[in-house]
Amino acid sequence: MDWEVVIGLEVHAQLNTATKIFCGCPTTFGAEPNSHTCPVCLAMPGALPVLNGAAVDKAIALSLAIGAELNRHSVFARKNYFYPDLPKGYQISQYELPVVGKGQLTVQMADGSEKVIGVTRAHLEEDAGKSLHEAFVGQTGIDLNRAGTPLLEIVSEPDMRSSAEAVAYLKKLHALVRYLEICDGNMQEGSFRCDANVSLRRPGAPFGTRAEIKNLNSFRFLEKAIEYEILRQKDILESGGSIVQETRLYDANRDETRSMRSKEEANDYRYFPDPDLLPLVLEEARIEKVRQSLPELPDAKRERFMQAYQLSAYDAGVLTAGRDLADYYESVADGVEGKLAANWVMGDLLGALNKAGVEIQDCPVSAEKLRLLVQRIEDKTISGKIAKEIFEEIFHQGGEIDAIIDSRGLRQITDVSAIAAMVDEIIAANPQQVAGFRAGKDKLLGFFVGQVMKASQGKANPDQVNALLLERLQKPE
């Protein structure tokens, strides 16, 4: 029998509040070590926490977006453990009564199928500080700027059965928190990261012993770490061994996971309600205010794109994967054919951005400029081939589209007599290919189109070229 893979993810989304969750220190990334600290986040005696209301509103927004239970009464608890970058010796988190209860996300897979993945809970907590090893020899530096930064930990059900499903879920959640503008989603800076719980079992059997892979901060690392862990556990089980419940780290350089420590159970943390914080009570008016502020969510936007712009599910999924990209596309598609706009955004634009390592919000070609380029194709001012040349120029060097067209004489040739003269000349110069086409070699039409476009320097109207070639070539000798 085959092994069934069981995966659950614990995602840590750093909430993009201006200040920390229990004090007024700023959350700005990249400041000098220990410059964003105060008696509260340094755990000085007598310093008391005060809950950040903006963090609560962001947790409410996520709950509403995933259709989750929103607990009107939740409690903060102390999670006790020792680590050098945890100054209090405990982390303020939530345990038995989290602010967000059960919900779900529907993810789209590459083959077009959908998978519903349950969300167990999402709770508010503070982040720990950061241990710095690289700049010290034989020592570890502690930076507490991150200590107290608000986190929303989103815990899934163990519903995923492959690394592909885990990546699809994480991408969907990443897009959602950015749509909601509750987290910037910057995985390189650690503001969106996850732990993966992986186990194997025979189909229908109880869950196996899981290993937790900590602090994965890229979709690729998540996929590779899970794939390695599946093979590692399979080898152990099939050789008669047993899996140890433990926490592991993924080493991207060696493409392997390695043991970090034995995995603690909940009772090891000795949770108890934090006596310095009152229970969190949510009023209906507050919830409704957050509900009214919600943007159009990815699934709704995807359905609308399919209807309004006549896009396939795949195209709509790509274009709504990020809020900035969706907004850009809508600006391009305003007044032009939706599928043509989608092809340009998904093909030429995203290809150029990926090659240049640039995000859509920093795109050097504005949506308005790309829309004008598409319009010039639609009104037959230029051909698609010429449009690609112009796009390359404006992407790398800037410039105005109409000015480039006029200065370089790129306007499309639509004079039928002029195109017909070129077609006749090409046909006369290639009698062997003409005979081949008339003998049934239809693919030779592409040869003739290419020759005419070459003769016209790409400026002949392709539709007219095709029509005239077929008219001439299909004439009997």
Short mmCIF file of C-alpha atoms in Angstrom, two decimals:
data_model
loop_
_atom_site.label_atom_id
_atom_site.label_comp_id
_atom_site.label_asym_id
_atom_site.label_seq_id
_atom_site.Cartn_x
_atom_site.Cartn_y
_atom_site.Cartn_z
CA MET A 1 0.00 0.00 0.00
CA ASP A 2 1.07 3.58 -0.62
CA TRP A 3 1.69 6.12 2.08
CA GLU A 4 -0.70 9.05 2.51
CA VAL A 5 0.92 12.39 3.30
CA VAL A 6 -0.74 14.54 5.97
CA ILE A 7 0.23 18.22 6.18
CA GLY A 8 -0.90 21.08 8.37
CA LEU A 9 0.52 24.61 8.36
CA GLU A 10 0.94 27.16 11.12
CA VAL A 11 1.32 30.55 9.45
CA HIS A 12 2.68 33.59 11.27
CA ALA A 13 1.48 36.84 9.70
CA GLN A 14 3.11 39.93 11.18
CA LEU A 15 0.38 42.54 11.42
CA ASN A 16 1.29 45.86 9.86
CA THR A 17 0.40 48.06 12.80
CA ALA A 18 2.48 51.18 13.42
CA THR A 19 3.31 50.07 16.96
CA LYS A 20 3.80 46.81 18.84
CA ILE A 21 0.94 44.78 20.22
CA PHE A 22 1.34 45.67 23.90
CA CYS A 23 3.36 48.91 23.87
CA GLY A 24 3.95 52.05 21.82
CA CYS A 25 7.31 51.10 20.27
CA PRO A 26 7.44 51.31 16.44
CA THR A 27 7.47 48.16 14.33
CA THR A 28 9.65 49.56 11.52
CA PHE A 29 11.92 46.92 9.99
CA GLY A 30 15.67 47.44 9.70
CA ALA A 31 16.31 49.84 12.60
CA GLU A 32 19.50 49.71 14.68
CA PRO A 33 19.42 46.73 17.09
CA ASN A 34 17.49 47.37 20.32
CA SER A 35 16.52 50.91 19.30
CA HIS A 36 12.77 50.14 19.22
CA THR A 37 12.37 48.98 22.78
CA CYS A 38 10.82 50.17 26.03
CA PRO A 39 10.30 48.80 29.57
CA VAL A 40 7.29 46.76 28.37
CA CYS A 41 8.98 44.87 25.53
CA LEU A 42 12.20 44.58 27.57
CA ALA A 43 10.16 42.96 30.38
CA MET A 44 11.22 45.40 33.05
CA PRO A 45 9.62 44.84 36.49
CA GLY A 46 6.32 46.65 36.90
CA ALA A 47 5.83 47.40 33.18
CA LEU A 48 2.30 46.48 32.12
CA PRO A 49 1.00 45.58 28.63
CA VAL A 50 -1.78 47.54 26.89
CA LEU A 51 -3.49 45.84 23.93
CA ASN A 52 -3.17 47.48 20.49
CA GLY A 53 -6.70 47.94 19.12
CA ALA A 54 -5.54 48.02 15.48
CA ALA A 55 -4.16 44.48 15.83
CA VAL A 56 -7.57 43.30 17.04
CA ASP A 57 -9.32 44.89 14.05
CA LYS A 58 -6.95 43.11 11.66
CA ALA A 59 -7.75 39.76 13.30
CA ILE A 60 -11.47 40.52 12.90
CA ALA A 61 -10.90 41.28 9.21
CA LEU A 62 -9.25 37.89 8.61
CA SER A 63 -12.05 36.09 10.45
CA LEU A 64 -14.70 37.76 8.30
CA ALA A 65 -12.74 37.07 5.10
CA ILE A 66 -12.50 33.30 5.68
CA GLY A 67 -16.01 32.94 7.10
CA ALA A 68 -14.61 31.87 10.45
CA GLU A 69 -16.19 31.81 13.88
CA LEU A 70 -15.39 35.11 15.58
CA ASN A 71 -15.24 34.66 19.31
CA ARG A 72 -16.85 37.60 21.05
CA HIS A 73 -14.95 36.68 24.20
CA SER A 74 -11.29 35.61 24.02
CA VAL A 75 -8.46 35.43 26.51
CA PHE A 76 -4.73 36.15 26.41
CA ALA A 77 -2.51 33.51 27.98
CA ARG A 78 1.10 33.19 28.99
CA LYS A 79 3.04 30.55 27.04
CA ASN A 80 6.02 29.74 29.22
CA TYR A 81 9.35 28.73 27.74
CA PHE A 82 12.96 29.90 27.91
CA TYR A 83 14.80 31.36 24.95
CA PRO A 84 17.49 34.08 24.99
CA ASP A 85 15.46 36.44 22.76
CA LEU A 86 12.29 36.08 24.87
CA PRO A 87 12.96 38.57 27.67
CA LYS A 88 9.93 37.81 29.88
CA GLY A 89 10.49 34.06 29.89
CA TYR A 90 7.00 33.70 28.46
CA GLN A 91 5.14 34.79 25.33
CA ILE A 92 1.75 36.49 25.51
CA SER A 93 -0.46 34.45 23.21
CA GLN A 94 -3.94 32.90 23.16
CA TYR A 95 -4.69 29.27 23.85
CA GLU A 96 -8.08 27.88 24.88
CA LEU A 97 -10.07 30.94 23.77
CA PRO A 98 -8.56 32.47 20.61
CA VAL A 99 -10.13 35.45 18.88
CA VAL A 100 -10.75 33.51 15.63
CA GLY A 101 -12.26 30.03 15.51
CA LYS A 102 -12.91 27.56 12.70
CA GLY A 103 -13.00 28.76 9.09
CA GLN A 104 -11.87 27.57 5.68
CA LEU A 105 -10.06 28.51 2.48
CA THR A 106 -10.78 27.16 -0.99
CA VAL A 107 -7.66 26.88 -3.12
CA GLN A 108 -7.35 26.34 -6.87
CA MET A 109 -4.90 23.69 -8.01
CA ALA A 110 -2.85 23.72 -11.23
CA ASP A 111 -5.15 21.14 -12.88
CA GLY A 112 -8.20 23.37 -12.33
CA SER A 113 -9.55 21.40 -9.37
CA GLU A 114 -10.42 23.00 -6.05
CA LYS A 115 -9.59 21.93 -2.53
CA VAL A 116 -11.23 23.15 0.67
CA ILE A 117 -8.77 23.42 3.54
CA GLY A 118 -9.99 24.01 7.05
CA VAL A 119 -8.62 26.66 9.36
CA THR A 120 -8.60 25.49 12.97
CA ARG A 121 -8.03 28.86 14.61
CA ALA A 122 -6.17 32.14 14.42
CA HIS A 123 -4.87 33.82 17.52
CA LEU A 124 -3.10 37.03 18.42
CA GLU A 125 0.31 36.91 20.02
CA GLU A 126 3.56 38.80 20.33
CA ASP A 127 6.68 37.92 18.37
CA ALA A 128 9.98 37.14 20.08
CA GLY A 129 13.23 39.02 19.50
CA LYS A 130 15.93 37.85 17.15
CA SER A 131 19.18 35.99 17.81
CA LEU A 132 22.08 37.18 15.63
CA HIS A 133 24.92 34.73 15.04
CA GLU A 134 26.73 35.91 11.93
CA ALA A 135 28.40 39.06 13.31
CA PHE A 136 29.79 37.42 16.44
CA VAL A 137 32.47 34.81 17.04
CA GLY A 138 31.60 32.39 19.82
CA GLN A 139 28.74 34.63 20.91
CA THR A 140 25.17 35.41 20.00
CA GLY A 141 23.76 38.92 19.72
CA ILE A 142 20.20 39.63 20.82
CA ASP A 143 18.07 42.23 19.01
CA LEU A 144 14.77 42.92 20.75
CA ASN A 145 13.36 45.30 18.17
CA ARG A 146 11.03 42.52 16.99
CA ALA A 147 9.98 41.52 20.51
CA GLY A 148 6.34 42.48 20.95
CA THR A 149 5.59 42.85 17.23
CA PRO A 150 1.97 41.71 16.70
CA LEU A 151 1.46 38.33 15.06
CA LEU A 152 -1.65 36.55 13.90
CA GLU A 153 -0.92 32.83 13.95
CA ILE A 154 -3.23 31.02 11.52
CA VAL A 155 -3.41 27.28 12.13
CA SER A 156 -4.80 24.98 9.46
CA GLU A 157 -6.46 21.62 9.82
CA PRO A 158 -4.26 18.69 8.65
CA ASP A 159 -6.17 18.68 5.35
CA MET A 160 -3.33 18.93 2.83
CA ARG A 161 -2.11 15.77 1.11
CA SER A 162 0.81 17.02 -1.00
CA SER A 163 3.43 19.75 -1.11
CA ALA A 164 1.51 21.27 -4.06
CA GLU A 165 -1.61 21.65 -1.91
CA ALA A 166 0.44 23.18 0.91
CA VAL A 167 2.00 25.73 -1.46
CA ALA A 168 -1.41 26.55 -2.99
CA TYR A 169 -2.86 27.13 0.49
CA LEU A 170 0.04 29.32 1.58
CA LYS A 171 -0.14 31.38 -1.63
CA LYS A 172 -3.89 31.86 -1.17
CA LEU A 173 -3.42 32.98 2.43
CA HIS A 174 -0.53 35.24 1.41
CA ALA A 175 -2.72 36.92 -1.21
CA LEU A 176 -5.58 37.27 1.27
CA VAL A 177 -3.62 39.06 4.01
CA ARG A 178 -2.27 41.46 1.40
CA TYR A 179 -5.74 42.08 -0.04
CA LEU A 180 -6.95 42.85 3.48
CA GLU A 181 -3.87 45.05 4.03
CA ILE A 182 -3.30 43.47 7.44
CA CYS A 183 0.22 42.19 6.60
CA ASP A 184 2.73 43.30 3.98
CA GLY A 185 3.50 39.65 3.17
CA ASN A 186 7.25 40.28 2.93
CA MET A 187 8.65 36.78 3.30
CA GLN A 188 12.28 37.87 2.99
CA GLU A 189 11.91 40.10 6.06
CA GLY A 190 10.06 37.37 7.95
CA SER A 191 6.72 39.13 8.19
CA PHE A 192 4.99 36.13 6.61
CA ARG A 193 6.41 32.72 7.44
CA CYS A 194 5.15 29.27 8.30
CA ASP A 195 5.84 26.03 10.13
CA ALA A 196 4.87 22.80 8.37
CA ASN A 197 3.69 19.73 10.27
CA VAL A 198 4.30 16.62 8.14
CA SER A 199 3.43 12.98 8.82
CA LEU A 200 2.75 9.78 6.88
CA ARG A 201 0.09 7.11 7.35
CA ARG A 202 -1.46 4.24 5.50
CA PRO A 203 -4.72 5.36 3.81
CA GLY A 204 -7.54 5.24 6.35
CA ALA A 205 -5.22 4.70 9.32
CA PRO A 206 -4.94 7.13 12.27
CA PHE A 207 -2.59 10.08 11.89
CA GLY A 208 1.09 9.24 12.17
CA THR A 209 3.70 10.97 14.31
CA ARG A 210 4.47 14.37 12.86
CA ALA A 211 7.63 16.39 12.49
CA GLU A 212 7.41 20.17 12.50
CA ILE A 213 9.61 22.11 10.06
CA LYS A 214 10.14 25.62 11.43
CA ASN A 215 10.39 29.09 9.90
CA LEU A 216 9.89 28.51 6.18
CA ASN A 217 9.90 31.88 4.45
CA SER A 218 9.41 31.09 0.76
CA PHE A 219 6.97 29.00 -1.27
CA ARG A 220 9.86 27.14 -2.87
CA PHE A 221 11.43 26.28 0.48
CA LEU A 222 8.07 25.02 1.75
CA GLU A 223 7.70 22.71 -1.24
CA LYS A 224 11.26 21.39 -1.08
CA ALA A 225 11.23 20.94 2.71
CA ILE A 226 8.00 18.91 2.57
CA GLU A 227 9.26 16.77 -0.31
CA TYR A 228 12.47 15.99 1.57
CA GLU A 229 10.58 15.24 4.78
CA ILE A 230 8.22 12.85 2.98
CA LEU A 231 11.15 10.84 1.63
CA ARG A 232 12.95 10.89 5.00
CA GLN A 233 9.94 9.59 6.90
CA LYS A 234 9.13 7.01 4.22
CA ASP A 235 12.66 5.59 4.38
CA ILE A 236 12.47 5.33 8.18
CA LEU A 237 9.04 3.68 8.24
CA GLU A 238 9.80 1.21 5.44
CA SER A 239 13.00 0.14 7.16
CA GLY A 240 11.06 -0.72 10.33
CA GLY A 241 11.84 2.44 12.29
CA SER A 242 9.52 4.96 13.91
CA ILE A 243 9.20 8.72 13.55
CA VAL A 244 10.25 10.89 16.47
CA GLN A 245 8.04 13.88 17.21
CA GLU A 246 10.46 16.76 16.87
CA THR A 247 11.10 20.23 15.50
CA ARG A 248 13.32 20.36 12.41
CA LEU A 249 14.94 23.10 10.35
CA TYR A 250 15.22 23.18 6.57
CA ASP A 251 18.73 23.81 5.21
CA ALA A 252 18.24 25.31 1.74
CA ASN A 253 21.93 24.95 0.84
CA ARG A 254 21.90 21.21 1.46
CA ASP A 255 18.23 20.74 0.56
CA GLU A 256 17.53 18.75 3.70
CA THR A 257 15.81 19.01 7.06
CA ARG A 258 17.71 18.38 10.27
CA SER A 259 16.71 17.92 13.87
CA MET A 260 16.54 21.05 16.04
CA ARG A 261 14.89 19.85 19.26
CA SER A 262 12.23 17.49 20.55
CA LYS A 263 8.73 18.82 19.93
CA GLU A 264 6.96 20.18 22.99
CA GLU A 265 3.33 19.44 23.81
CA ALA A 266 0.90 22.14 24.93
CA ASN A 267 1.24 21.12 28.60
CA ASP A 268 4.99 21.76 28.41
CA TYR A 269 4.23 25.46 28.01
CA ARG A 270 2.09 25.65 31.18
CA TYR A 271 -0.44 28.01 29.66
CA PHE A 272 -2.51 30.13 32.02
CA PRO A 273 -4.53 33.36 31.56
CA ASP A 274 -2.37 36.48 31.67
CA PRO A 275 -3.35 38.33 34.86
CA ASP A 276 -2.20 41.68 33.41
CA LEU A 277 -4.68 41.63 30.49
CA LEU A 278 -8.48 41.68 30.64
CA PRO A 279 -10.41 39.28 28.40
CA LEU A 280 -10.94 40.64 24.90
CA VAL A 281 -14.65 41.36 24.37
CA LEU A 282 -15.80 42.25 20.84
CA GLU A 283 -18.92 44.34 20.37
CA GLU A 284 -21.15 43.95 17.31
CA ALA A 285 -20.68 47.59 16.31
CA ARG A 286 -16.91 47.10 16.11
CA ILE A 287 -17.26 43.94 14.04
CA GLU A 288 -19.69 45.65 11.67
CA LYS A 289 -17.34 48.60 11.24
CA VAL A 290 -14.55 46.24 10.17
CA ARG A 291 -16.95 44.37 7.87
CA GLN A 292 -17.85 47.60 6.09
CA SER A 293 -14.17 48.38 5.51
CA LEU A 294 -13.38 45.06 3.80
CA PRO A 295 -12.24 45.26 0.16
CA GLU A 296 -13.50 42.98 -2.62
CA LEU A 297 -11.88 39.65 -1.74
CA PRO A 298 -9.87 37.46 -4.15
CA ASP A 299 -12.56 34.82 -4.82
CA ALA A 300 -15.24 37.42 -5.52
CA LYS A 301 -12.87 39.41 -7.72
CA ARG A 302 -11.90 36.25 -9.62
CA GLU A 303 -15.55 35.45 -10.38
CA ARG A 304 -16.20 39.04 -11.46
CA PHE A 305 -13.19 39.03 -13.78
CA MET A 306 -14.43 35.85 -15.43
CA GLN A 307 -17.85 37.41 -16.04
CA ALA A 308 -16.92 41.02 -16.83
CA TYR A 309 -13.84 40.38 -18.96
CA GLN A 310 -14.69 36.92 -20.35
CA LEU A 311 -11.57 35.38 -18.86
CA SER A 312 -10.86 31.73 -18.16
CA ALA A 313 -10.67 30.56 -14.55
CA TYR A 314 -6.91 30.24 -14.93
CA ASP A 315 -6.41 33.76 -16.29
CA ALA A 316 -8.69 35.27 -13.65
CA GLY A 317 -6.83 33.34 -10.95
CA VAL A 318 -3.44 34.66 -12.07
CA LEU A 319 -4.68 38.25 -12.33
CA THR A 320 -6.33 38.24 -8.91
CA ALA A 321 -3.45 36.54 -7.10
CA GLY A 322 -2.41 39.95 -5.76
CA ARG A 323 -4.45 43.08 -5.14
CA ASP A 324 -1.92 45.36 -6.85
CA LEU A 325 -1.85 43.16 -9.95
CA ALA A 326 -5.65 42.98 -10.08
CA ASP A 327 -5.94 46.77 -9.82
CA TYR A 328 -3.31 47.20 -12.54
CA TYR A 329 -5.14 44.82 -14.86
CA GLU A 330 -8.48 46.55 -14.36
CA SER A 331 -6.92 49.87 -15.32
CA VAL A 332 -5.42 48.33 -18.47
CA ALA A 333 -8.69 46.60 -19.41
CA ASP A 334 -10.76 49.77 -19.06
CA GLY A 335 -12.19 50.30 -22.55
CA VAL A 336 -10.24 47.57 -24.35
CA GLU A 337 -10.87 43.88 -25.01
CA GLY A 338 -10.43 42.02 -21.71
CA LYS A 339 -8.64 38.93 -23.04
CA LEU A 340 -6.17 40.99 -25.07
CA ALA A 341 -5.40 43.10 -21.99
CA ALA A 342 -4.98 39.92 -19.93
CA ASN A 343 -2.56 38.45 -22.45
CA TRP A 344 -0.38 41.56 -22.29
CA VAL A 345 -0.40 41.78 -18.50
CA MET A 346 0.18 38.05 -17.92
CA GLY A 347 2.67 37.61 -20.75
CA ASP A 348 4.84 40.55 -21.70
CA LEU A 349 4.41 42.59 -18.51
CA LEU A 350 4.82 39.86 -15.87
CA GLY A 351 7.63 38.31 -17.91
CA ALA A 352 9.52 41.60 -17.98
CA LEU A 353 8.89 42.22 -14.28
CA ASN A 354 10.11 38.75 -13.30
CA LYS A 355 13.21 39.10 -15.44
CA ALA A 356 13.98 42.50 -13.91
CA GLY A 357 13.12 41.37 -10.35
CA VAL A 358 10.60 44.20 -10.00
CA GLU A 359 7.23 44.08 -8.21
CA ILE A 360 4.06 45.25 -9.95
CA GLN A 361 3.75 48.27 -7.65
CA ASP A 362 7.14 49.48 -8.93
CA CYS A 363 6.38 48.75 -12.60
CA PRO A 364 8.06 51.30 -14.91
CA VAL A 365 5.13 51.10 -17.36
CA SER A 366 1.94 52.61 -15.99
CA ALA A 367 -1.38 50.86 -16.52
CA GLU A 368 -2.58 53.84 -18.56
CA LYS A 369 0.41 53.56 -20.88
CA LEU A 370 -0.05 49.83 -21.40
CA ARG A 371 -3.76 50.42 -22.07
CA LEU A 372 -2.83 52.92 -24.82
CA LEU A 373 -0.48 50.35 -26.36
CA VAL A 374 -3.31 47.79 -26.44
CA GLN A 375 -5.63 50.41 -27.94
CA ARG A 376 -3.11 51.06 -30.73
CA ILE A 377 -3.22 47.33 -31.55
CA GLU A 378 -7.03 47.31 -31.52
CA ASP A 379 -7.35 50.36 -33.77
CA LYS A 380 -4.75 48.80 -36.10
CA THR A 381 -2.32 51.68 -35.76
CA ILE A 382 0.41 49.09 -35.06
CA SER A 383 0.72 45.32 -35.27
CA GLY A 384 1.23 43.05 -32.28
CA LYS A 385 4.86 42.49 -33.32
CA ILE A 386 5.57 46.23 -33.40
CA ALA A 387 3.74 46.62 -30.07
CA LYS A 388 6.17 44.18 -28.46
CA GLU A 389 9.13 46.24 -29.70
CA ILE A 390 7.55 49.43 -28.32
CA PHE A 391 6.84 47.73 -24.99
CA GLU A 392 10.48 46.71 -24.62
CA GLU A 393 11.51 50.31 -25.24
CA ILE A 394 9.10 51.93 -22.79
CA PHE A 395 9.81 49.29 -20.13
CA HIS A 396 13.56 49.84 -20.20
CA GLN A 397 13.92 53.41 -21.45
CA GLY A 398 10.56 55.12 -20.99
CA GLY A 399 8.95 57.34 -23.59
CA GLU A 400 5.49 58.06 -24.97
CA ILE A 401 3.84 55.47 -27.20
CA ASP A 402 2.43 57.74 -29.90
CA ALA A 403 5.67 59.71 -30.08
CA ILE A 404 7.65 56.48 -30.58
CA ILE A 405 5.24 55.31 -33.29
CA ASP A 406 5.50 58.59 -35.21
CA SER A 407 9.24 59.20 -34.77
CA ARG A 408 10.11 55.71 -35.98
CA GLY A 409 7.48 55.47 -38.68
CA LEU A 410 5.86 52.39 -37.16
CA ARG A 411 2.28 52.96 -38.20
CA GLN A 412 0.79 49.82 -39.69
CA ILE A 413 0.40 49.56 -43.47
CA THR A 414 -3.29 49.07 -44.18
CA ASP A 415 -3.30 50.10 -47.84
CA VAL A 416 -4.56 46.94 -49.56
CA SER A 417 -2.86 47.75 -52.86
CA ALA A 418 0.51 48.25 -51.16
CA ILE A 419 0.22 44.96 -49.26
CA ALA A 420 -1.01 43.17 -52.40
CA ALA A 421 2.06 44.32 -54.32
CA MET A 422 4.34 42.85 -51.62
CA VAL A 423 2.34 39.60 -51.57
CA ASP A 424 2.58 39.22 -55.35
CA GLU A 425 6.31 39.88 -55.25
CA ILE A 426 6.89 37.24 -52.55
CA ILE A 427 4.76 34.65 -54.38
CA ALA A 428 6.60 35.28 -57.65
CA ALA A 429 9.97 34.88 -55.94
CA ASN A 430 9.13 31.52 -54.32
CA PRO A 431 7.57 29.18 -56.94
CA GLN A 432 8.76 26.01 -55.16
CA GLN A 433 6.99 26.96 -51.90
CA VAL A 434 3.86 27.97 -53.89
CA ALA A 435 3.77 24.50 -55.46
CA GLY A 436 4.24 22.90 -52.05
CA PHE A 437 1.38 24.88 -50.51
CA ARG A 438 -0.94 24.01 -53.38
CA ALA A 439 0.06 20.36 -52.97
CA GLY A 440 -1.35 20.40 -49.42
CA LYS A 441 1.53 21.68 -47.28
CA ASP A 442 -0.62 24.21 -45.41
CA LYS A 443 2.15 25.05 -42.93
CA LEU A 444 3.96 26.88 -45.72
CA LEU A 445 1.47 29.71 -45.24
CA GLY A 446 3.54 30.75 -42.23
CA PHE A 447 6.60 31.02 -44.48
CA PHE A 448 4.83 33.42 -46.81
CA VAL A 449 3.43 35.51 -43.93
CA GLY A 450 6.92 35.80 -42.48
CA GLN A 451 8.38 36.91 -45.80
CA VAL A 452 5.73 39.60 -46.29
CA MET A 453 6.14 40.88 -42.73
CA LYS A 454 9.90 40.97 -43.26
CA ALA A 455 9.50 42.93 -46.49
CA SER A 456 7.18 45.41 -44.73
CA GLN A 457 9.49 45.67 -41.69
CA GLY A 458 6.66 44.26 -39.58
CA LYS A 459 4.27 47.04 -40.50
CA ALA A 460 1.84 45.22 -42.80
CA ASN A 461 -1.54 44.44 -41.26
CA PRO A 462 -1.35 40.69 -40.46
CA ASP A 463 -5.05 40.05 -41.11
CA GLN A 464 -4.84 41.62 -44.57
CA VAL A 465 -1.60 39.76 -45.30
CA ASN A 466 -3.22 36.41 -44.45
CA ALA A 467 -6.33 37.15 -46.48
CA LEU A 468 -4.40 38.26 -49.58
CA LEU A 469 -1.99 35.32 -49.38
CA LEU A 470 -4.82 32.80 -49.16
CA GLU A 471 -6.60 34.50 -52.04
CA ARG A 472 -3.49 34.39 -54.25
CA LEU A 473 -2.17 30.98 -53.20
CA GLN A 474 -5.47 29.17 -53.55
CA LYS A 475 -5.93 30.37 -57.15
CA PRO A 476 -5.52 27.52 -59.64
CA GLU A 477 -2.35 27.63 -61.76
#
